[in-house]
CSV table of C-alpha atoms in Angstrom, one decimal:
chain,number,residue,atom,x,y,z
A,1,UNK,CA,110.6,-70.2,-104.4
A,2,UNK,CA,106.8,-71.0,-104.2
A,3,UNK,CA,106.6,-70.6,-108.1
A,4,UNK,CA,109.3,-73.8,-108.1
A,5,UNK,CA,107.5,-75.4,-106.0
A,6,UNK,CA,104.4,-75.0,-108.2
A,7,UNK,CA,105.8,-76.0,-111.4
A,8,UNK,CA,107.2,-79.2,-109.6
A,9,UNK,CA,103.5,-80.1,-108.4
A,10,UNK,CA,102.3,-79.0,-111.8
A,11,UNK,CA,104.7,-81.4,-113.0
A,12,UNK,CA,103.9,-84.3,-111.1
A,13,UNK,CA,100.1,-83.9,-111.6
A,14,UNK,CA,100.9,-84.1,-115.3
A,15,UNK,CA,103.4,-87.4,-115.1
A,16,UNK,CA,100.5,-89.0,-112.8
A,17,UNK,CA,97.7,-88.0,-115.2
A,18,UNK,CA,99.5,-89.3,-118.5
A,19,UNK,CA,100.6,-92.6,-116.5
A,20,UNK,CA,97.7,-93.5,-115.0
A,21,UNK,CA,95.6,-94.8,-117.7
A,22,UNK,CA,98.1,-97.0,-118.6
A,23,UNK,CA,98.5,-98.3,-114.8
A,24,UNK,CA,94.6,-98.8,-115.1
A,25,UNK,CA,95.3,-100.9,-118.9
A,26,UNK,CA,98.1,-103.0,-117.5
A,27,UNK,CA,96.1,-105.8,-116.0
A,28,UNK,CA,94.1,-105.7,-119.2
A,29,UNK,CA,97.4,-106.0,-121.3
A,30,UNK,CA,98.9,-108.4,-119.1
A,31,UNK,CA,96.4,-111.1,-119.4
A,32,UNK,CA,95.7,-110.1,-122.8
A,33,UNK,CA,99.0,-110.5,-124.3
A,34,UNK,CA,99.4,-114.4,-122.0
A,35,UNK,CA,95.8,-115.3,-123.1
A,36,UNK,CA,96.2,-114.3,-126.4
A,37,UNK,CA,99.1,-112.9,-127.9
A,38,UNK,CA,101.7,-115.5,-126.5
A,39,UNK,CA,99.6,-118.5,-127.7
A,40,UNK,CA,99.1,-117.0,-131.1
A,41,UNK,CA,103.2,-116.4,-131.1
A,42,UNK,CA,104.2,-119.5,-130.1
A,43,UNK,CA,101.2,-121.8,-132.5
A,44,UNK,CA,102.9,-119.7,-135.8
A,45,UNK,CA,106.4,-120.5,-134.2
A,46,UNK,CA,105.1,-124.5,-134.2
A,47,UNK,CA,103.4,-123.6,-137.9
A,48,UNK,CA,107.0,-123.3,-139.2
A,49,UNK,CA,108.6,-126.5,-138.3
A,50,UNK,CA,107.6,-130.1,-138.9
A,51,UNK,CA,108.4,-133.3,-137.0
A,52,UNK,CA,110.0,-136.3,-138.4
A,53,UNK,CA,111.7,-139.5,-137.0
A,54,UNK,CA,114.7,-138.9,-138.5
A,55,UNK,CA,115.0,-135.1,-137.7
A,56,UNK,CA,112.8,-134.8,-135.2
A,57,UNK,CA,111.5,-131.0,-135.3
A,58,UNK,CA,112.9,-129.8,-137.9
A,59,UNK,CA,112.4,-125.9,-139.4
A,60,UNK,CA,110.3,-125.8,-143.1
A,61,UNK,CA,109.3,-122.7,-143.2
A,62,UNK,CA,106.4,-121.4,-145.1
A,63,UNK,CA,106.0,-125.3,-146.2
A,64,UNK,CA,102.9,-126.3,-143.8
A,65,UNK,CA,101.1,-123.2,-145.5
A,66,UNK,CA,101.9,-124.1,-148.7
A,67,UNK,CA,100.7,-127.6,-148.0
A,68,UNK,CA,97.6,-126.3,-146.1
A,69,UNK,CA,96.8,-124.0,-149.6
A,70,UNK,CA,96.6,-127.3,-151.7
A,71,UNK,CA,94.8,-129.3,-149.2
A,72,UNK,CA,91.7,-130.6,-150.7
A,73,UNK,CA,90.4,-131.7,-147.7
A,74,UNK,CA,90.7,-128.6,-146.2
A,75,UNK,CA,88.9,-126.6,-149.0
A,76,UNK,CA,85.9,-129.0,-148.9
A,77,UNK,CA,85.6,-128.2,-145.2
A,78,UNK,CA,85.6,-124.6,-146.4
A,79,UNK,CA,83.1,-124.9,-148.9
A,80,UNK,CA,80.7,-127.0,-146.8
A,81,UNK,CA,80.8,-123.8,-144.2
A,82,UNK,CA,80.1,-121.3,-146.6
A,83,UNK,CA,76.9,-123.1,-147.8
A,84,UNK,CA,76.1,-123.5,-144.4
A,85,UNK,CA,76.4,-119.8,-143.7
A,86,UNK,CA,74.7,-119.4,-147.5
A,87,UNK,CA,71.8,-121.7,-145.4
A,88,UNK,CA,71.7,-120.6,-141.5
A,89,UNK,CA,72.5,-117.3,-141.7
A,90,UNK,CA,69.8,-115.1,-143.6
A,91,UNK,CA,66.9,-117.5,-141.9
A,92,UNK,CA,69.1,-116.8,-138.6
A,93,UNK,CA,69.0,-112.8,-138.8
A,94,UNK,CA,65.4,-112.9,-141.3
A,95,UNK,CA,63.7,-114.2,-137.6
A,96,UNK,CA,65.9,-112.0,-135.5
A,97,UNK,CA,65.1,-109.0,-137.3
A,98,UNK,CA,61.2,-109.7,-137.5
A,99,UNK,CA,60.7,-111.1,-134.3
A,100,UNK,CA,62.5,-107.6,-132.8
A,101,UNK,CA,60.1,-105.7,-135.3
A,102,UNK,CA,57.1,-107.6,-134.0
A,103,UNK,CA,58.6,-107.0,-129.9
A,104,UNK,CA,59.2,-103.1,-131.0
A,105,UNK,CA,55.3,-102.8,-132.1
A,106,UNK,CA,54.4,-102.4,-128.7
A,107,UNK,CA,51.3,-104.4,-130.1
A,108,UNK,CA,52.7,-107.9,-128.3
A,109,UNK,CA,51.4,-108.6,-124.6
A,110,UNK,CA,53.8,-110.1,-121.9
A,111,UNK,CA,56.6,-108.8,-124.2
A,112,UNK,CA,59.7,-108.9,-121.9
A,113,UNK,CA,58.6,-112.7,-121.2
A,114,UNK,CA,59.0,-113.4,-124.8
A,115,UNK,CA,62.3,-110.8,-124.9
A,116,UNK,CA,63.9,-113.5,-122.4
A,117,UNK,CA,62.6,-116.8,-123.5
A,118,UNK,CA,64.3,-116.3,-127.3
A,119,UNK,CA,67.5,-114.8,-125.3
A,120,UNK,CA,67.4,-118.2,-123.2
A,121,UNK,CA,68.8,-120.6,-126.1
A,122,UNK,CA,72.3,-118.1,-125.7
A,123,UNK,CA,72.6,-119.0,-122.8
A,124,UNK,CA,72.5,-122.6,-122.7
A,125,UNK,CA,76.4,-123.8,-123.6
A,126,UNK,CA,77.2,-125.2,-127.6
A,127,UNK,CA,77.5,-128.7,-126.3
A,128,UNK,CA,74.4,-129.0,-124.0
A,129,UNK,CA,72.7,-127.3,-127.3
A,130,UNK,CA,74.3,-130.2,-129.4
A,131,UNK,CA,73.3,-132.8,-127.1
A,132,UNK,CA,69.5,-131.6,-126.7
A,133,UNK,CA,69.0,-131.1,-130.4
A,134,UNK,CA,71.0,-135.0,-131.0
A,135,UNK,CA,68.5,-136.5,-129.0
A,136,UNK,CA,65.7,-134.7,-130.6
A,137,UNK,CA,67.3,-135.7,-133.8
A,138,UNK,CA,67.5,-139.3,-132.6
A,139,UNK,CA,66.2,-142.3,-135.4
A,140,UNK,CA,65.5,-144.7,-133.1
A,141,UNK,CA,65.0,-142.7,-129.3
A,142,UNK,CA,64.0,-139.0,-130.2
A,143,UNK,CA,60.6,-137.9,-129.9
A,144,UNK,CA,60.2,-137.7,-133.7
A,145,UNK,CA,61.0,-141.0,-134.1
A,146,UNK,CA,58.7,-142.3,-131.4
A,147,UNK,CA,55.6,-139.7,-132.7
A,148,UNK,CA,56.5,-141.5,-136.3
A,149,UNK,CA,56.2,-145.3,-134.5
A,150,UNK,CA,53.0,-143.9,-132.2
A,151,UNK,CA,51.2,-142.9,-135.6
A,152,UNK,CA,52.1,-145.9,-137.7
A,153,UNK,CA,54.8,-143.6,-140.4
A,154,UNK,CA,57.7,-143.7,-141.2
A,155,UNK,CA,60.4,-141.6,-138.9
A,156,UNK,CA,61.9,-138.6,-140.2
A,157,UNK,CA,65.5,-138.9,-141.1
A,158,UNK,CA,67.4,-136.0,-139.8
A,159,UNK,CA,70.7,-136.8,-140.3
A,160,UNK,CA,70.9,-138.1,-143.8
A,161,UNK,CA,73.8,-137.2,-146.0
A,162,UNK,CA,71.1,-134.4,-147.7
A,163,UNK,CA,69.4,-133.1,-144.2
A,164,UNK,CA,72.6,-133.6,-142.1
A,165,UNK,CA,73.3,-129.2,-142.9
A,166,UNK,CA,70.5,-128.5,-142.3
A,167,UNK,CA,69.6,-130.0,-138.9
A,168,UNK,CA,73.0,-128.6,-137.7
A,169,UNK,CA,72.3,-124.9,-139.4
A,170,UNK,CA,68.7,-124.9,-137.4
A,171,UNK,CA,71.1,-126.3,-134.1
A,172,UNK,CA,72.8,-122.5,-134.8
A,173,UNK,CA,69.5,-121.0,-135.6
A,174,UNK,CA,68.2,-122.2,-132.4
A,175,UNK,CA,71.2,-120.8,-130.3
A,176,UNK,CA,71.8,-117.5,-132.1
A,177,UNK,CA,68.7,-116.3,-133.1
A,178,UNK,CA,68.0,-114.8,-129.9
A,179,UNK,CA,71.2,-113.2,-129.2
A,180,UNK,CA,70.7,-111.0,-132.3
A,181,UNK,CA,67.1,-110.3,-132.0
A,182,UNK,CA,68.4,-108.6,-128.3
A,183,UNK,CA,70.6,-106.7,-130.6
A,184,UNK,CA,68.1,-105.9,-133.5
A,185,UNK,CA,65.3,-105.1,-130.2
A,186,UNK,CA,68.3,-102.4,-128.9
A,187,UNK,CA,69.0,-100.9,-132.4
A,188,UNK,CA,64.8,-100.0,-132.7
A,189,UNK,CA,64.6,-98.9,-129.4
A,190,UNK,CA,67.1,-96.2,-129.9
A,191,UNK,CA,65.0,-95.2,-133.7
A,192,UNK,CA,63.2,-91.8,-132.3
A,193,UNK,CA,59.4,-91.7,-131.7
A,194,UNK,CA,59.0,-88.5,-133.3
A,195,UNK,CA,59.9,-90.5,-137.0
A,196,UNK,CA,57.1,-92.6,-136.3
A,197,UNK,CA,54.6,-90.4,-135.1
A,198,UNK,CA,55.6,-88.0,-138.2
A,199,UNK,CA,54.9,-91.0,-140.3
A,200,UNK,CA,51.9,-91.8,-139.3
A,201,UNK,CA,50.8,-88.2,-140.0
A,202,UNK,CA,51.4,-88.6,-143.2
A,203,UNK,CA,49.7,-92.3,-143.5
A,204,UNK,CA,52.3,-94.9,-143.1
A,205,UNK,CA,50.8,-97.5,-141.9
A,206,UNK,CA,53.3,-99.8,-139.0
A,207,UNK,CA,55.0,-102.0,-141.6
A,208,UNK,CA,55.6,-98.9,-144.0
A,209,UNK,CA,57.0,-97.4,-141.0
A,210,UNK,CA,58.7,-100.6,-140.4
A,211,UNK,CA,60.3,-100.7,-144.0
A,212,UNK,CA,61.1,-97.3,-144.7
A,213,UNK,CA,62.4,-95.5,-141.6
A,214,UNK,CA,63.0,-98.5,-138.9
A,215,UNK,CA,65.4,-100.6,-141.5
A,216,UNK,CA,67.7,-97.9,-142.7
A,217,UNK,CA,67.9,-96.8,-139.3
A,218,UNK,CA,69.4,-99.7,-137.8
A,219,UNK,CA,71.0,-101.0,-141.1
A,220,UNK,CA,74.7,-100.6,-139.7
A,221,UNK,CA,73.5,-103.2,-137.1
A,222,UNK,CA,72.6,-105.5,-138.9
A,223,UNK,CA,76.1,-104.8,-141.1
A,224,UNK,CA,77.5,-105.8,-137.8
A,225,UNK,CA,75.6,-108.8,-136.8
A,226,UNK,CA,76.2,-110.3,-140.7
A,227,UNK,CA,79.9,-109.8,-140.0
A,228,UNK,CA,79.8,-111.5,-136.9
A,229,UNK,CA,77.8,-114.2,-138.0
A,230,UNK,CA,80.4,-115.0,-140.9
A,231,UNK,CA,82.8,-115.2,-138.5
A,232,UNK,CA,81.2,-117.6,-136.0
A,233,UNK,CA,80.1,-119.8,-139.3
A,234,UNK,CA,83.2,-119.9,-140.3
A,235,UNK,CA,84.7,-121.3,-136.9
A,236,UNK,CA,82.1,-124.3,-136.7
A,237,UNK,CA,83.3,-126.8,-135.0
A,238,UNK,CA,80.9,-127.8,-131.3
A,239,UNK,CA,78.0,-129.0,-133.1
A,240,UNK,CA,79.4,-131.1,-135.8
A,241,UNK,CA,81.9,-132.6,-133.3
A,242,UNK,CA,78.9,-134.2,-131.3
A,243,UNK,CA,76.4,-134.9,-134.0
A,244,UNK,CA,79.2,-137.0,-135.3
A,245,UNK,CA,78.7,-140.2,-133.5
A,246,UNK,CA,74.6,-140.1,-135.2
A,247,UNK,CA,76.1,-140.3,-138.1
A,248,UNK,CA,79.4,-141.3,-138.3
A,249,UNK,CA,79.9,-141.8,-142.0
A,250,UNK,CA,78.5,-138.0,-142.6
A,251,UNK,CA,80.4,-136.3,-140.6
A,252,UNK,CA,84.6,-137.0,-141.2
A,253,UNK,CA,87.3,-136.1,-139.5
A,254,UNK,CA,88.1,-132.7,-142.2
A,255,UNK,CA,83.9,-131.7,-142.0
A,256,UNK,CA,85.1,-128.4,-140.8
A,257,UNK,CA,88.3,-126.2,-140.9
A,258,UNK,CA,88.1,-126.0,-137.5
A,259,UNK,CA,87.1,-129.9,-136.8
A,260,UNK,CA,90.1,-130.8,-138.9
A,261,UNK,CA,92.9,-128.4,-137.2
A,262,UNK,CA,91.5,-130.8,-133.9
A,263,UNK,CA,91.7,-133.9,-135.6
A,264,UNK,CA,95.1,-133.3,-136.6
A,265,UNK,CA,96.5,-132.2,-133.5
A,266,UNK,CA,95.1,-134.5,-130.9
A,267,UNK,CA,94.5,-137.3,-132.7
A,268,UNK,CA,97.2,-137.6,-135.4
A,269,UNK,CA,99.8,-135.8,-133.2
A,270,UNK,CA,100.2,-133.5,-136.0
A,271,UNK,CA,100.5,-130.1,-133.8
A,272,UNK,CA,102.9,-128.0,-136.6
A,273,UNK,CA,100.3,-128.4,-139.8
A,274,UNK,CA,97.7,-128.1,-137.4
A,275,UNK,CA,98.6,-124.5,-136.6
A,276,UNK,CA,99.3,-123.8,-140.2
A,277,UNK,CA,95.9,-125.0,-141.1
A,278,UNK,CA,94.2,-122.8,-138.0
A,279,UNK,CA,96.3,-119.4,-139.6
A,280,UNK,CA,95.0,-120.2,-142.5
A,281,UNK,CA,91.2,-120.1,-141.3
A,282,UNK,CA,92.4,-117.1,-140.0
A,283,UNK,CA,93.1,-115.5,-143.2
A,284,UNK,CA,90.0,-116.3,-144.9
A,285,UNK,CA,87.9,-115.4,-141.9
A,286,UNK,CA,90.1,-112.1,-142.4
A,287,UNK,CA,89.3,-111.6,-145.5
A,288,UNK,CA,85.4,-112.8,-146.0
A,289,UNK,CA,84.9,-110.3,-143.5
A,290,UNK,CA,86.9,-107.6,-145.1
A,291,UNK,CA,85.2,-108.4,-148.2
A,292,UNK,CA,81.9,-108.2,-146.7
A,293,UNK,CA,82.8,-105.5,-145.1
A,294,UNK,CA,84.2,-103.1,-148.1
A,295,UNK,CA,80.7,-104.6,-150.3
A,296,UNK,CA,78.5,-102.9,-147.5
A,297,UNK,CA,80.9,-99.7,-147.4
A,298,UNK,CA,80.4,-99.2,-151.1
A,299,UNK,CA,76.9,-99.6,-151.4
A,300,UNK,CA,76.3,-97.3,-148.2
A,301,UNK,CA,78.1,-94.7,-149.9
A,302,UNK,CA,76.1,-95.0,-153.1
């Protein structure tokens, strides 16, 4: 009788141990499939229908993606965004990854002040960031403009249909950089003395050091932080949205994937081919990333 009643208890300490991590991931689940899942259902159920007068919603199909595939001015917004990431990226990560080189030295005084004052432009939202930089930007009221009146030149232009990029790539810059220096700063932390002290044995000066052990070290972080930054280039949509009334005949209503998925749904009441247009973005963010991703896999493994 005891040995029954052993097995039993056995038995329930088993059922509760195989059940309780999935009590602990329900709440998880829960609001991850209602945040994320359901809205993502339900926008590819609206991607299949279309509505019309006649009609009213009627069910098309794959039609809206075949539309959305021969959309000129969606491609344009596509190809403005990758020569934006061709633009903001490397100078993003090139100061990230020096800047953390330079903070990992241990040759820079007050160096957690500086750690936290390029981390502070992550913090500050998109559109306070869009705001601050448009009235820097300003023609006629930024700072620029008034140091150009105070000293008798000409004031910059920086939102010109050949600057408008750029200004909104350093907006990114600004923001971003920071962020992936943090990670960059984590990566060399974790690189182990002894390399460096070995290397300096044999004569490696700190940016041989730097070059030859530190990079290859924390090369799969900055795999990472390229992949991430493909995919946040490729979703652009905050700055251009507010720059937009500076310079209203630069910035349309299809500048962006992103900007013209909104356009389309809240301003030309559009909302099926506006969720074809958003899987589509989806796909190529999918598969620039995979791409990316499968180009650094292969030459890693040369």
């Amino acid at each position: 009788m005891p040995n029954v009643h052993g097995a039993k208890r056995r038995a329930r300490i088993f059922v509760s141990k195989s059940v309780a991590p999935y009590l602990f991931l329900f709440p998880f689940m829960l609001l991850f499939t209602a945040f994320l899942i359901a809205p993502l259902a339900y926008a590819f159920w609206l991607s299949l229908f279309r509505q019309t007068l006649a009609a009213g919603n009627r069910f098309v199909g794959v039609e809206n993606y075949v539309r959305a595939l021969t959309d000129r001015s969606f491609w344009e917004g596509v190809l403005l965004l990758f020569k934006f990431g061709a633009m903001q990226i490397p100078v993003m990560l090139g100061l990230a990854l020096v800047y953390a080189l330079i903070l990992d030295s241990g040759r820079v005084y007050a160096r957690n002040f500086f750690r936290v004052s390029f981390f502070v432009p992550y913090a500050v939202p998109a559109v306070i960031a869009a705001l601050l930089w448009g009235y820097l930007y300003g023609p006629a009221f930024g700072p620029f403009a008034q140091l150009a009146a105070f000293l008798k030149m000409p004031a910059p232009n920086f939102l010109s249909e050949s600057t408008i990029l750029p200004s909104i790539a350093n907006i990114a810059v600004w923001e971003y950089m920071g962020y992936n220096m943090i990670i960059y700063y984590s990566a060399l932390q974790a690189v182990p003395q002894d390399l460096e002290e070995a290397s300096a044995v044999d004569g490696a000066g700190g940016l041989r050091h730097a070059l030859s052990i530190k990079l290859p070290l924390i090369l799969p972080t900055v795999i990472v932080t390229i992949m991430f930054s493909i995919i946040g280039t490729l979703q652009l949509f905050t700055e251009p949205y507010l720059i937009r009334t500076l310079a209203p005949g630069l910035i349309n209503s299809h500048y962006t994937p992103n900007y013209y998925a909104y356009t389309l749904a809240f301003t030309n009441q559009q909302y099926n081919y506006s969720a074809a247009i958003s899987f589509v973005l989806g796909g190529i963010v999918a598969i620039a990333s995979y791409t990316f991703m499968l180009l650094a896999n292969r030459r890693a493994s040369r």
